[in-house]
Short mmCIF file of C-alpha atoms in Angstrom, two decimals:
data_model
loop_
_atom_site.label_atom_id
_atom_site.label_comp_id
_atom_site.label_asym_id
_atom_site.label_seq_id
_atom_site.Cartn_x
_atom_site.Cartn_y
_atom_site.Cartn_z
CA UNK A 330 79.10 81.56 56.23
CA UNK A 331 79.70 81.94 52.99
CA UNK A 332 82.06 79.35 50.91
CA UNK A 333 84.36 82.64 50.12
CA UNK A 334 84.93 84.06 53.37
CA UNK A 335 85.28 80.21 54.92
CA UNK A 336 88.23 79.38 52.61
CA UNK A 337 89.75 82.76 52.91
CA UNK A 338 89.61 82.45 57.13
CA UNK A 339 91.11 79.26 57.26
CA UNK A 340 94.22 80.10 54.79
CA UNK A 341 94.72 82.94 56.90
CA UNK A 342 94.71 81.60 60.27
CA UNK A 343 97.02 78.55 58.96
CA UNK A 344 99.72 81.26 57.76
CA UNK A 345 99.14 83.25 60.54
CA UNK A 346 100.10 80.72 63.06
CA UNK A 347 102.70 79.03 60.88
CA UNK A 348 104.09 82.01 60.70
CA UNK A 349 104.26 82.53 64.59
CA UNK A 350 105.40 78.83 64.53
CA UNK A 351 108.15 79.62 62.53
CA UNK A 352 109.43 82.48 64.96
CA UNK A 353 109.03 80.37 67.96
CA UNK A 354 111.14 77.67 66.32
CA UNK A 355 113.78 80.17 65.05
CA UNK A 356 113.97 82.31 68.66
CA UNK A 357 114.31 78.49 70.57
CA UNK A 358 116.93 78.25 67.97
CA UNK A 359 118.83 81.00 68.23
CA UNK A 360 118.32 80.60 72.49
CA UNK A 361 116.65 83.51 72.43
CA UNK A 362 115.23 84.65 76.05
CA UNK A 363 111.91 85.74 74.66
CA UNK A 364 110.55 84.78 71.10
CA UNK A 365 108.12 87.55 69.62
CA UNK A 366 105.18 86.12 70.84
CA UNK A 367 106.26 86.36 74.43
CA UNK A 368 107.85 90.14 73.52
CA UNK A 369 104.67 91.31 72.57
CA UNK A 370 102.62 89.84 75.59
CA UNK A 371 105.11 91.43 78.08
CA UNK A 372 104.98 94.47 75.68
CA UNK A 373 100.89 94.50 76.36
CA UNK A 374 101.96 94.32 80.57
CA UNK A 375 104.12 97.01 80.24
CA UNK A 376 101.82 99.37 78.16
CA UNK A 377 98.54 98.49 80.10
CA UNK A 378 97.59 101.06 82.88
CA UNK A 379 97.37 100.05 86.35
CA UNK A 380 94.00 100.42 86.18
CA UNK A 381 93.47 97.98 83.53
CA UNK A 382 95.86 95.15 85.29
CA UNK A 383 94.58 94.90 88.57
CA UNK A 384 91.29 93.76 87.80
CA UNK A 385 92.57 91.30 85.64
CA UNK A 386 94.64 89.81 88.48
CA UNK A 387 91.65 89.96 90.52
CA UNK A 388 90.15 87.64 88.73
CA UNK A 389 92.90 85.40 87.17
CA UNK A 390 94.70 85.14 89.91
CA UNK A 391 98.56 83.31 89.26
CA UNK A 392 97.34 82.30 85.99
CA UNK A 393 97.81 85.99 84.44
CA UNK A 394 100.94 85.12 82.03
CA UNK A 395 99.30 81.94 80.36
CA UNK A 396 95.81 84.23 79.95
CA UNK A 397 98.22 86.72 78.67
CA UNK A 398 99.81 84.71 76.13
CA UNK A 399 96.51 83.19 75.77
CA UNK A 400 94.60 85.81 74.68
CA UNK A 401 98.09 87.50 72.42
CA UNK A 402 97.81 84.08 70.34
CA UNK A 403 93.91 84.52 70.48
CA UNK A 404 94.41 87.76 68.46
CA UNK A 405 96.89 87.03 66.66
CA UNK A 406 94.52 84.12 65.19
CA UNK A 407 91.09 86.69 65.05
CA UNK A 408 93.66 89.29 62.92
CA UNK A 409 94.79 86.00 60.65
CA UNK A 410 91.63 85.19 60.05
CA UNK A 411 90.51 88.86 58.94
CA UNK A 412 93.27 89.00 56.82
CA UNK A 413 92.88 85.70 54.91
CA UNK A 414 89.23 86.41 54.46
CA UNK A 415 90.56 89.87 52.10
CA UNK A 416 93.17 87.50 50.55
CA UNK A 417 90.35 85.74 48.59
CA UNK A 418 89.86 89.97 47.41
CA UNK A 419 93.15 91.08 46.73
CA UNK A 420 96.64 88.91 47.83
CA UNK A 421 98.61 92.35 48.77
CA UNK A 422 95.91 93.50 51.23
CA UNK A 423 95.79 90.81 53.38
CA UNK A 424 99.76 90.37 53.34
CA UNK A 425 99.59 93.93 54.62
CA UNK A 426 97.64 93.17 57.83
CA UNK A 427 100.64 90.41 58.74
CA UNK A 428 103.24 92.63 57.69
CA UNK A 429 101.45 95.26 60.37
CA UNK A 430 101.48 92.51 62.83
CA UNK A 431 105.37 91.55 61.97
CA UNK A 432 106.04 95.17 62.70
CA UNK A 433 104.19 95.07 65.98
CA UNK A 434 106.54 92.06 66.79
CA UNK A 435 110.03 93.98 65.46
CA UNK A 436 108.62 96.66 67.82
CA UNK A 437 108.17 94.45 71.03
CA UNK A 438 111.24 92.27 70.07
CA UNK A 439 113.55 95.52 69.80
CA UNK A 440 112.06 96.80 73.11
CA UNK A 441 112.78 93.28 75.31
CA UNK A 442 116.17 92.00 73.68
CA UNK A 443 119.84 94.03 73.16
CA UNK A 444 120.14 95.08 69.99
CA UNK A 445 122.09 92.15 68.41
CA UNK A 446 122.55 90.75 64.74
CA UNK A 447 119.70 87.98 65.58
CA UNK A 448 117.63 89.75 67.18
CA UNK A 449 115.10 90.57 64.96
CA UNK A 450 115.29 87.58 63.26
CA UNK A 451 112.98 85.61 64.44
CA UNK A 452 110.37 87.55 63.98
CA UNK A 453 111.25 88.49 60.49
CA UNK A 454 111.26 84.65 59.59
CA UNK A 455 107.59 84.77 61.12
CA UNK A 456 106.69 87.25 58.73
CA UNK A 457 108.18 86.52 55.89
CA UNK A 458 106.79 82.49 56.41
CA UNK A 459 102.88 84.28 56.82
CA UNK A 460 103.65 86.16 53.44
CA UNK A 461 104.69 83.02 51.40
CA UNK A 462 101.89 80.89 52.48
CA UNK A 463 99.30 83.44 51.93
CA UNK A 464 100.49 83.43 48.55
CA UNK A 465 100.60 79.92 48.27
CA UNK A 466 97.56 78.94 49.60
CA UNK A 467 95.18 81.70 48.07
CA UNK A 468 95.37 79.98 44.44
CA UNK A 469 94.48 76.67 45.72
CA UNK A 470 91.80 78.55 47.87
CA UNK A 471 90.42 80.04 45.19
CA UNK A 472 90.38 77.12 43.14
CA UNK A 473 88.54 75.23 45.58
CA UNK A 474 85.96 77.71 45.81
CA UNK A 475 85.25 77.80 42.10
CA UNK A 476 85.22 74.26 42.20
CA UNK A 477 82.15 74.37 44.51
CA UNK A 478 80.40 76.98 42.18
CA UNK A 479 80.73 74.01 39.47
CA UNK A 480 78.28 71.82 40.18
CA UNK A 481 78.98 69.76 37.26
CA UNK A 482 82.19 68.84 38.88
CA UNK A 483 81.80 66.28 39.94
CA UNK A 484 85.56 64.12 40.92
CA UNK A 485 87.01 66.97 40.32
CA UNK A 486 85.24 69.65 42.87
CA UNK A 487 85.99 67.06 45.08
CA UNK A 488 89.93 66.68 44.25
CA UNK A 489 90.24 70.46 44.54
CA UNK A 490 88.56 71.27 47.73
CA UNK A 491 90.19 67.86 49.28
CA UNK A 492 93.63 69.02 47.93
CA UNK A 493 93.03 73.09 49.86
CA UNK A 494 92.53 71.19 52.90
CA UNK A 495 94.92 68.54 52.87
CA UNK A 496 97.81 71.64 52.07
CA UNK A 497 95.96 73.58 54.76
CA UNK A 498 96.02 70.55 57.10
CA UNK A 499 99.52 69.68 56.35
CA UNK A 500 101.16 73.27 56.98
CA UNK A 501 98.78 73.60 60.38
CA UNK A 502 100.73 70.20 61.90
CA UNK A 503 103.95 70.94 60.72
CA UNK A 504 103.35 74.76 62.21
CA UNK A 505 102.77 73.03 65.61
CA UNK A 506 105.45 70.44 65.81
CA UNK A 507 107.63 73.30 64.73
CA UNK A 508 106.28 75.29 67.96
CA UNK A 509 106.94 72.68 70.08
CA UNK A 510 110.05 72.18 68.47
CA UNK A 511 111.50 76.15 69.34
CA UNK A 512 110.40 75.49 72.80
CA UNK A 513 112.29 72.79 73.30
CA UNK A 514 115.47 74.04 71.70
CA UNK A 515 115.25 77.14 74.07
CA UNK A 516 117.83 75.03 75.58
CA UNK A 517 118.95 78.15 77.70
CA UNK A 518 116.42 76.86 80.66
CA UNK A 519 118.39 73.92 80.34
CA UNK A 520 122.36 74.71 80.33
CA UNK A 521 120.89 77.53 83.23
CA UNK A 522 119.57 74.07 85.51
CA UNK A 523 122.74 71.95 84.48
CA UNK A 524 124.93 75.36 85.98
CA UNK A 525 122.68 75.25 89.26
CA UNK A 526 123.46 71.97 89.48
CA UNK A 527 126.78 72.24 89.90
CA UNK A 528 127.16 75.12 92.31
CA UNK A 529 128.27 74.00 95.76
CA UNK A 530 127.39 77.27 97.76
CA UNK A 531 128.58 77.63 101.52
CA UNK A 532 125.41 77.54 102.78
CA UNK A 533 123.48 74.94 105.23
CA UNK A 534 120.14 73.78 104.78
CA UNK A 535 117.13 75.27 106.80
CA UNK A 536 116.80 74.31 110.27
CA UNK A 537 113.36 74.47 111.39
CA UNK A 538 113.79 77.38 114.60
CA UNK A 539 112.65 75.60 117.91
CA UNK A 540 109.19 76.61 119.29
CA UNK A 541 107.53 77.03 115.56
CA UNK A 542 105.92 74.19 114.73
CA UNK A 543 102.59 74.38 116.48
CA UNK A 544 102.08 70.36 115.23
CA UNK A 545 98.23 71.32 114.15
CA UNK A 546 97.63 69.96 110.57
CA UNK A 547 96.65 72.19 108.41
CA UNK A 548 98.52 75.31 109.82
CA UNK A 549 101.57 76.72 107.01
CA UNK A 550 104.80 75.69 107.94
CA UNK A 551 107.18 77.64 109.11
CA UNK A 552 109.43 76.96 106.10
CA UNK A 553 108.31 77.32 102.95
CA UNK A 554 110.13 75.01 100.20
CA UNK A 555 111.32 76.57 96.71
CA UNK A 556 108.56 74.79 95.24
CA UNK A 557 105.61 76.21 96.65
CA UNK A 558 107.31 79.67 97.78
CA UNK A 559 104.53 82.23 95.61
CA UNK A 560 105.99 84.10 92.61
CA UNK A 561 104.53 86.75 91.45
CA UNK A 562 106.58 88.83 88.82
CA UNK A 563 106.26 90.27 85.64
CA UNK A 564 108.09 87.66 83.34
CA UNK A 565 106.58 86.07 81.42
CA UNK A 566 109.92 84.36 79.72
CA UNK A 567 111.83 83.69 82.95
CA UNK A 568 115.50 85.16 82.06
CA UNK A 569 118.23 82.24 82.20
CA UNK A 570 121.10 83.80 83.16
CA UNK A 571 124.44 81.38 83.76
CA UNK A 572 126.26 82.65 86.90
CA UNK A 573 130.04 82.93 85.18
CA UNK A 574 127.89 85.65 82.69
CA UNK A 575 126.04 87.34 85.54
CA UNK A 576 127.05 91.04 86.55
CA UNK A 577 125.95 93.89 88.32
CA UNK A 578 126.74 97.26 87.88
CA UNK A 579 126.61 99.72 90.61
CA UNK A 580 126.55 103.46 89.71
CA UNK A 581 124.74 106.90 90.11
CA UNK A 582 125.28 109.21 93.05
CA UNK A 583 128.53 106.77 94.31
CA UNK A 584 131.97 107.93 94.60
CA UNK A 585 133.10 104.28 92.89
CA UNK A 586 131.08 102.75 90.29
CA UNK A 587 131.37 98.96 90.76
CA UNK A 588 130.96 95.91 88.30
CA UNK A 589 130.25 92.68 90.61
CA UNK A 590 130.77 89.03 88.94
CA UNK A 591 128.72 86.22 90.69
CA UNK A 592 132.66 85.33 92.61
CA UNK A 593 132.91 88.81 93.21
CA UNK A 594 129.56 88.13 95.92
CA UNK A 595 130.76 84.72 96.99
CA UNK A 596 134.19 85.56 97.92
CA UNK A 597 132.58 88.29 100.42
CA UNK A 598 131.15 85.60 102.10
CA UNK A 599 127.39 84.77 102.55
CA UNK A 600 125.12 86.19 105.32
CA UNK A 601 121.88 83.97 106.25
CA UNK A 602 118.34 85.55 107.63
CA UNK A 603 114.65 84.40 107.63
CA UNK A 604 112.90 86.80 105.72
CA UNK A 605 109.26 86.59 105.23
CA UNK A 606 107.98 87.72 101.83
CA UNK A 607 104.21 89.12 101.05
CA UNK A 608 102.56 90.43 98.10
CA UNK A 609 100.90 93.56 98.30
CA UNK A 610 97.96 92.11 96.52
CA UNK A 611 97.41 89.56 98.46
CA UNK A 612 93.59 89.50 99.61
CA UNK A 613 92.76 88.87 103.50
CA UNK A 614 93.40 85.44 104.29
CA UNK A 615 95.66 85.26 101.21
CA UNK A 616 98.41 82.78 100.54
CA UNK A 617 100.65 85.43 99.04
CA UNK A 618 103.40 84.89 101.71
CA UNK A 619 106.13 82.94 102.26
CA UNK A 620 108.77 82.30 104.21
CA UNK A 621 112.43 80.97 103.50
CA UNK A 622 115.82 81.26 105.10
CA UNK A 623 117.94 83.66 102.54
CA UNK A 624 121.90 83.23 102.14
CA UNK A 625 123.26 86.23 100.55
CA UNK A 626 125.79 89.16 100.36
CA UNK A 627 124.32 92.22 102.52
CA UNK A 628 123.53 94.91 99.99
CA UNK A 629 124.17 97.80 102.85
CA UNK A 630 128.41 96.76 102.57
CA UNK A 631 128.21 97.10 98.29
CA UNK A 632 127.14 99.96 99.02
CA UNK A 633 129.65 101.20 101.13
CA UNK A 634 132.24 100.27 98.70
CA UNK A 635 130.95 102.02 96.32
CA UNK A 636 130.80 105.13 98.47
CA UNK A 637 126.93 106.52 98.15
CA UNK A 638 126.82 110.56 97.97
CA UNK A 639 124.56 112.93 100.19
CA UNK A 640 121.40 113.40 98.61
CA UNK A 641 120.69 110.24 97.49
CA UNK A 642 117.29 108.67 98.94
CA UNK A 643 116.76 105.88 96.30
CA UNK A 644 118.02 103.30 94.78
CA UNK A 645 116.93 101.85 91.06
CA UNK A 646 117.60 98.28 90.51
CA UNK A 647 116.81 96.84 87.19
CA UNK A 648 116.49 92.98 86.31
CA UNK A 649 117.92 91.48 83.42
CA UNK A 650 114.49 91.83 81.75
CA UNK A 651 113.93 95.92 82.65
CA UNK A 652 111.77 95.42 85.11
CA UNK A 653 112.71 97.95 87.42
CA UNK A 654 111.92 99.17 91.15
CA UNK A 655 113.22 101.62 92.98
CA UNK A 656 113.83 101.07 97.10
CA UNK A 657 114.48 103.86 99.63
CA UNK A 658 118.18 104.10 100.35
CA UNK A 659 117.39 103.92 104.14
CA UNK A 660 115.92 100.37 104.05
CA UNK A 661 118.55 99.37 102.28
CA UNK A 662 121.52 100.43 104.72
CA UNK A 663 119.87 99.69 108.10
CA UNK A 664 120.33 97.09 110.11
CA UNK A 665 117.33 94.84 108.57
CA UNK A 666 119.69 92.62 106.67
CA UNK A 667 118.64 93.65 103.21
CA UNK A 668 120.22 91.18 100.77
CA UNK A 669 121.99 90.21 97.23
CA UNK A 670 120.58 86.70 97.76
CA UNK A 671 121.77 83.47 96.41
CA UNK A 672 120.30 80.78 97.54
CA UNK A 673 117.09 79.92 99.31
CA UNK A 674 116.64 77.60 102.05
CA UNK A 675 120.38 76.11 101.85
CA UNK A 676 119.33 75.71 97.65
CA UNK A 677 120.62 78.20 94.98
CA UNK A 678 117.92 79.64 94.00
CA UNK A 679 115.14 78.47 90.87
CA UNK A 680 114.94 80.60 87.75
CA UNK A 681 111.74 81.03 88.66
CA UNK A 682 112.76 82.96 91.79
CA UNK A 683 115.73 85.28 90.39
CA UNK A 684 118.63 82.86 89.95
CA UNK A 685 121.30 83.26 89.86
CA UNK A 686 121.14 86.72 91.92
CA UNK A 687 118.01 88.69 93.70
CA UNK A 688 117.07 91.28 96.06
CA UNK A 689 115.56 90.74 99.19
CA UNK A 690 114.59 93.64 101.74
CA UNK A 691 112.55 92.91 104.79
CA UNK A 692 110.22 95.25 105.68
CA UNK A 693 108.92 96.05 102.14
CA UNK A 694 106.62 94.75 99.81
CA UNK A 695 108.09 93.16 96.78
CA UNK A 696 106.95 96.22 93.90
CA UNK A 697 109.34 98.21 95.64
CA UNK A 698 111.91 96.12 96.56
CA UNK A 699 112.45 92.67 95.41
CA UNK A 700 114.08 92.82 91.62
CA UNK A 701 115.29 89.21 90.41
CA UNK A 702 117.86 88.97 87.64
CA UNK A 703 119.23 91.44 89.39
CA UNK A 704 121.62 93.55 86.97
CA UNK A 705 122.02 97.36 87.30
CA UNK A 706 121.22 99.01 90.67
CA UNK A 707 121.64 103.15 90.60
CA UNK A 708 122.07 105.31 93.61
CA UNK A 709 119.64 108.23 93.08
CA UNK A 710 116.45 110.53 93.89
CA UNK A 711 113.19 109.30 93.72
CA UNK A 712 112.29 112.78 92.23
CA UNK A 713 114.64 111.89 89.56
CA UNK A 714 113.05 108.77 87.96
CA UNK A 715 109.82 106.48 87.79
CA UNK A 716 109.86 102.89 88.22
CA UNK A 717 107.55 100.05 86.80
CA UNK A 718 104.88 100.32 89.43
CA UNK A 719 105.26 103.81 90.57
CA UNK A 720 104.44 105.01 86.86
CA UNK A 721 101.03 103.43 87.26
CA UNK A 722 100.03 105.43 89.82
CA UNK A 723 101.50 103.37 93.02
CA UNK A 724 103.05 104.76 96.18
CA UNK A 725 107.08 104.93 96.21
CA UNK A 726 107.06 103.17 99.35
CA UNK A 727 105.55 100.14 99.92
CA UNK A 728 106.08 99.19 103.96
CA UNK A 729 104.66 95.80 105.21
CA UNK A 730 102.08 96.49 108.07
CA UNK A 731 101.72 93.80 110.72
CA UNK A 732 99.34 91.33 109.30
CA UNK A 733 98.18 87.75 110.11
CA UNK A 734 96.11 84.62 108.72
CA UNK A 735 93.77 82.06 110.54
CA UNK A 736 94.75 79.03 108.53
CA UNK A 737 92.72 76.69 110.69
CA UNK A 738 89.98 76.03 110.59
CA UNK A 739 89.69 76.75 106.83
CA UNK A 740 87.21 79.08 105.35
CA UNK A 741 83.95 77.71 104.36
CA UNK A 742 84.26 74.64 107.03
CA UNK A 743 81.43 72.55 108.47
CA UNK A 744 82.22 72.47 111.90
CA UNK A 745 80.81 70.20 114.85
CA UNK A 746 79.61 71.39 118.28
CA UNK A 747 82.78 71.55 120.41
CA UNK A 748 86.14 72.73 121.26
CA UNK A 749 87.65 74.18 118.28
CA UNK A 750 91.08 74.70 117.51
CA UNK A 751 91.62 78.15 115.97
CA UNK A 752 95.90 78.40 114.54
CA UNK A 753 97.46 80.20 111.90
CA UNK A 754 100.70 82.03 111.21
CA UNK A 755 101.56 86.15 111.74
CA UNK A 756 103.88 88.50 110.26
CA UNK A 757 105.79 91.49 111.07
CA UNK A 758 108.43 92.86 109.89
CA UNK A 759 111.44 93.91 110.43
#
């Protein structure tokens, strides 16, 4: 490679991610629930066809958000890179290509956060930090490279190229401690724990029902802890939400629109059911399921206060990071004990799993029914809007079939001649 283009790529891929440093730091500052790097990865989800995804999760598994933000920092680097090799050409070009990418960010940002007078901040600190250092480090690039064409130099070729990557290697470790930095003032993940801490719910803990443990090693039990209960969603900044700001708005096709504080559910007092939950992706033989005792408000009485109109089949319910999902109005007013849950397992529930409020429908697969963060839900049609899956081609309904799992022995085994035991765990629902 040629001394040029070598000197131009690094320059550009040290602004480039001190500039992302820079917004990371600013967004954990500010407590920010998604900084622009983490906007523009869930931007890419919520673009990408259906098509596209699934595959991916095929082969990635669980591990889709970090490969997502993975591969976003992964450009982001490629397109630094590019544009620091046309700084050594011409200064305004390549601050072009990272005020292109700042837009891209003031796009995503904008689309994920409510419009406030931060929000956008962030991000412009990114790009504004890229566009100083590009124009800082191109001189001392450039005088590094002619330094190298002098071969009578000598010391001083030396203290020129040493002094380019000494400024280069300086602004790269302060970029990352200033990363790590904004994560760790993104305090909200910890004022959100310190909240949970302190609830004392009216809920007890799960009692293990008589008759299900089978006592064979090996086979799933029949209660499965926060900890290892699956998550699949599409968050990839997991919304902390403090219950005394929580609310959820009920509206549409009701004859009383309601807003409901986190009391508001608590003084109705709390229902508990088992509810298994699977995803619909999970393959044969999966461990996509899970099963916990839920304590929450029934969403079938809300729903009678509020009075739903004839001709209403759905509902929309929208988390506090629009995803959104939309649930036939049936399944939630039967007699399956669909829920506004609170707490899992005799627990208020994780972030990870929808603190401090969440849906839960037996019956149905998660796409269509299970919003966390719950925030908005709106009595409608199903003609009448589109939800996140749906719009990718997927079926409005999403029933759970009767389904089961051999857990023992395990796939791939060596067994010996013999009696065998064969044990695992089914499913149906409701």
């Amino acid at each position: 490679m040629v001394p040029s283009r070598r000197y131009g790529m690094l320059l550009g891929v040290v602004a480039g991610v001190a500039g992302l440093a820079a917004s990371e730091l600013v967004s954990g500052w500010l407590h920010q629930r998604v900084s622009p790097l983490v906007a523009v990865a869930e931007g890419v989800i919520r673009l990408t066809p259906g098509a596209v995804i699934e595959p991916v999760i095929n082969v990635v598994g669980t591990n889709d958000k970090p490969f997502l933000i993975a591969m976003t920092v992964l450009v982001v680097v490629a397109l630094s890179a590019l544009a620091g090799a046309v700084a050594m050409r011409s200064v305004l070009a390549a601050q072009g290509v990272f005020v292109l990418l700042g837009a891209v960010a003031l796009l995503a940002v904008g689309a994920r956060l409510t419009s406030s007078s931060t929000t956008y901040v962030p991000a412009a600190v990114g790009i504004v930090t890229s566009l100083v250092l590009v124009a800082l480090l191109v001189p001392k690039a450039q005088a590094a490279l002619r330094s190298d064409e002098d071969r009578s130099g000598g010391s001083r070729r030396e203290a020129s190229r040493r002094q380019f990557l000494v400024l280069s290697g300086v602004i790269g470790v302060g970029a990352v401690i200033a990363g790590v930095a904004g994560r760790f003032l993104a305090g909200g993940r910890a004022a959100v724990e310190a909240a949970r801490g302190k609830l004392r719910l009216p809920v007890r803990a799960a009692v293990t029902p008589p008759g299900t443990d089978l006592g064979v090693r090996g086979v799933e039990p029949w209660v499965t802890s926060q900890a290892k209960f699956y998550r699949i969603d599409t968050a990839l900044s997991v919304p902390q939400i403090l219950p005394q700001k929580w609310q959820l708005r009920v509206h549409g096709m009701v004859d009383r629109e309601l807003t409901l504080t986190y009391q508001d559910l608590l003084d109705r007092g709390l229902e508990q059911a088992w509810v298994t939950l699977c995803c619909v992706s999970n393959p044969v033989g999966g461990h996509l399921i899970s099963n916990a005792e839920w304590s929450g408000i029934r969403i079938a009485d809300i729903l009678a206060e509020a009075g739903v109109q004839n001709g209403a089949d759905a509902v929309k319910s929208t988390s506090e990071d629009g995803w959104t999902c939309g649930t036939p109005l049936a399944a939630l007013t039967d007699d399956r004990n669909a829920l506004f849950a609170v707490a899992m397992n005799g627990e208020p529930l994780t972030p990870e799993h929808g603190f401090p409020v969440r849906m839960v429908v037996p019956g149905l697969y998660g796409y269509v029914s299970a919003t966390k963060w719950v925030v908005d839900l709106e009595v409608t049609r199903f003609d009448d809007f589109s939800a996140f899956w749906t719009v990718r081609g997927w079926s409005q309904e999403g029933p759970v079939k009767t389904q089961s799992r051999i857990d023992v022995p395990r796939a791939g085994a060596n067994l010996s001649p013999g009696r065998i035991t064969i044990a695992g765990v089914a499913w149906a629902q409701h």
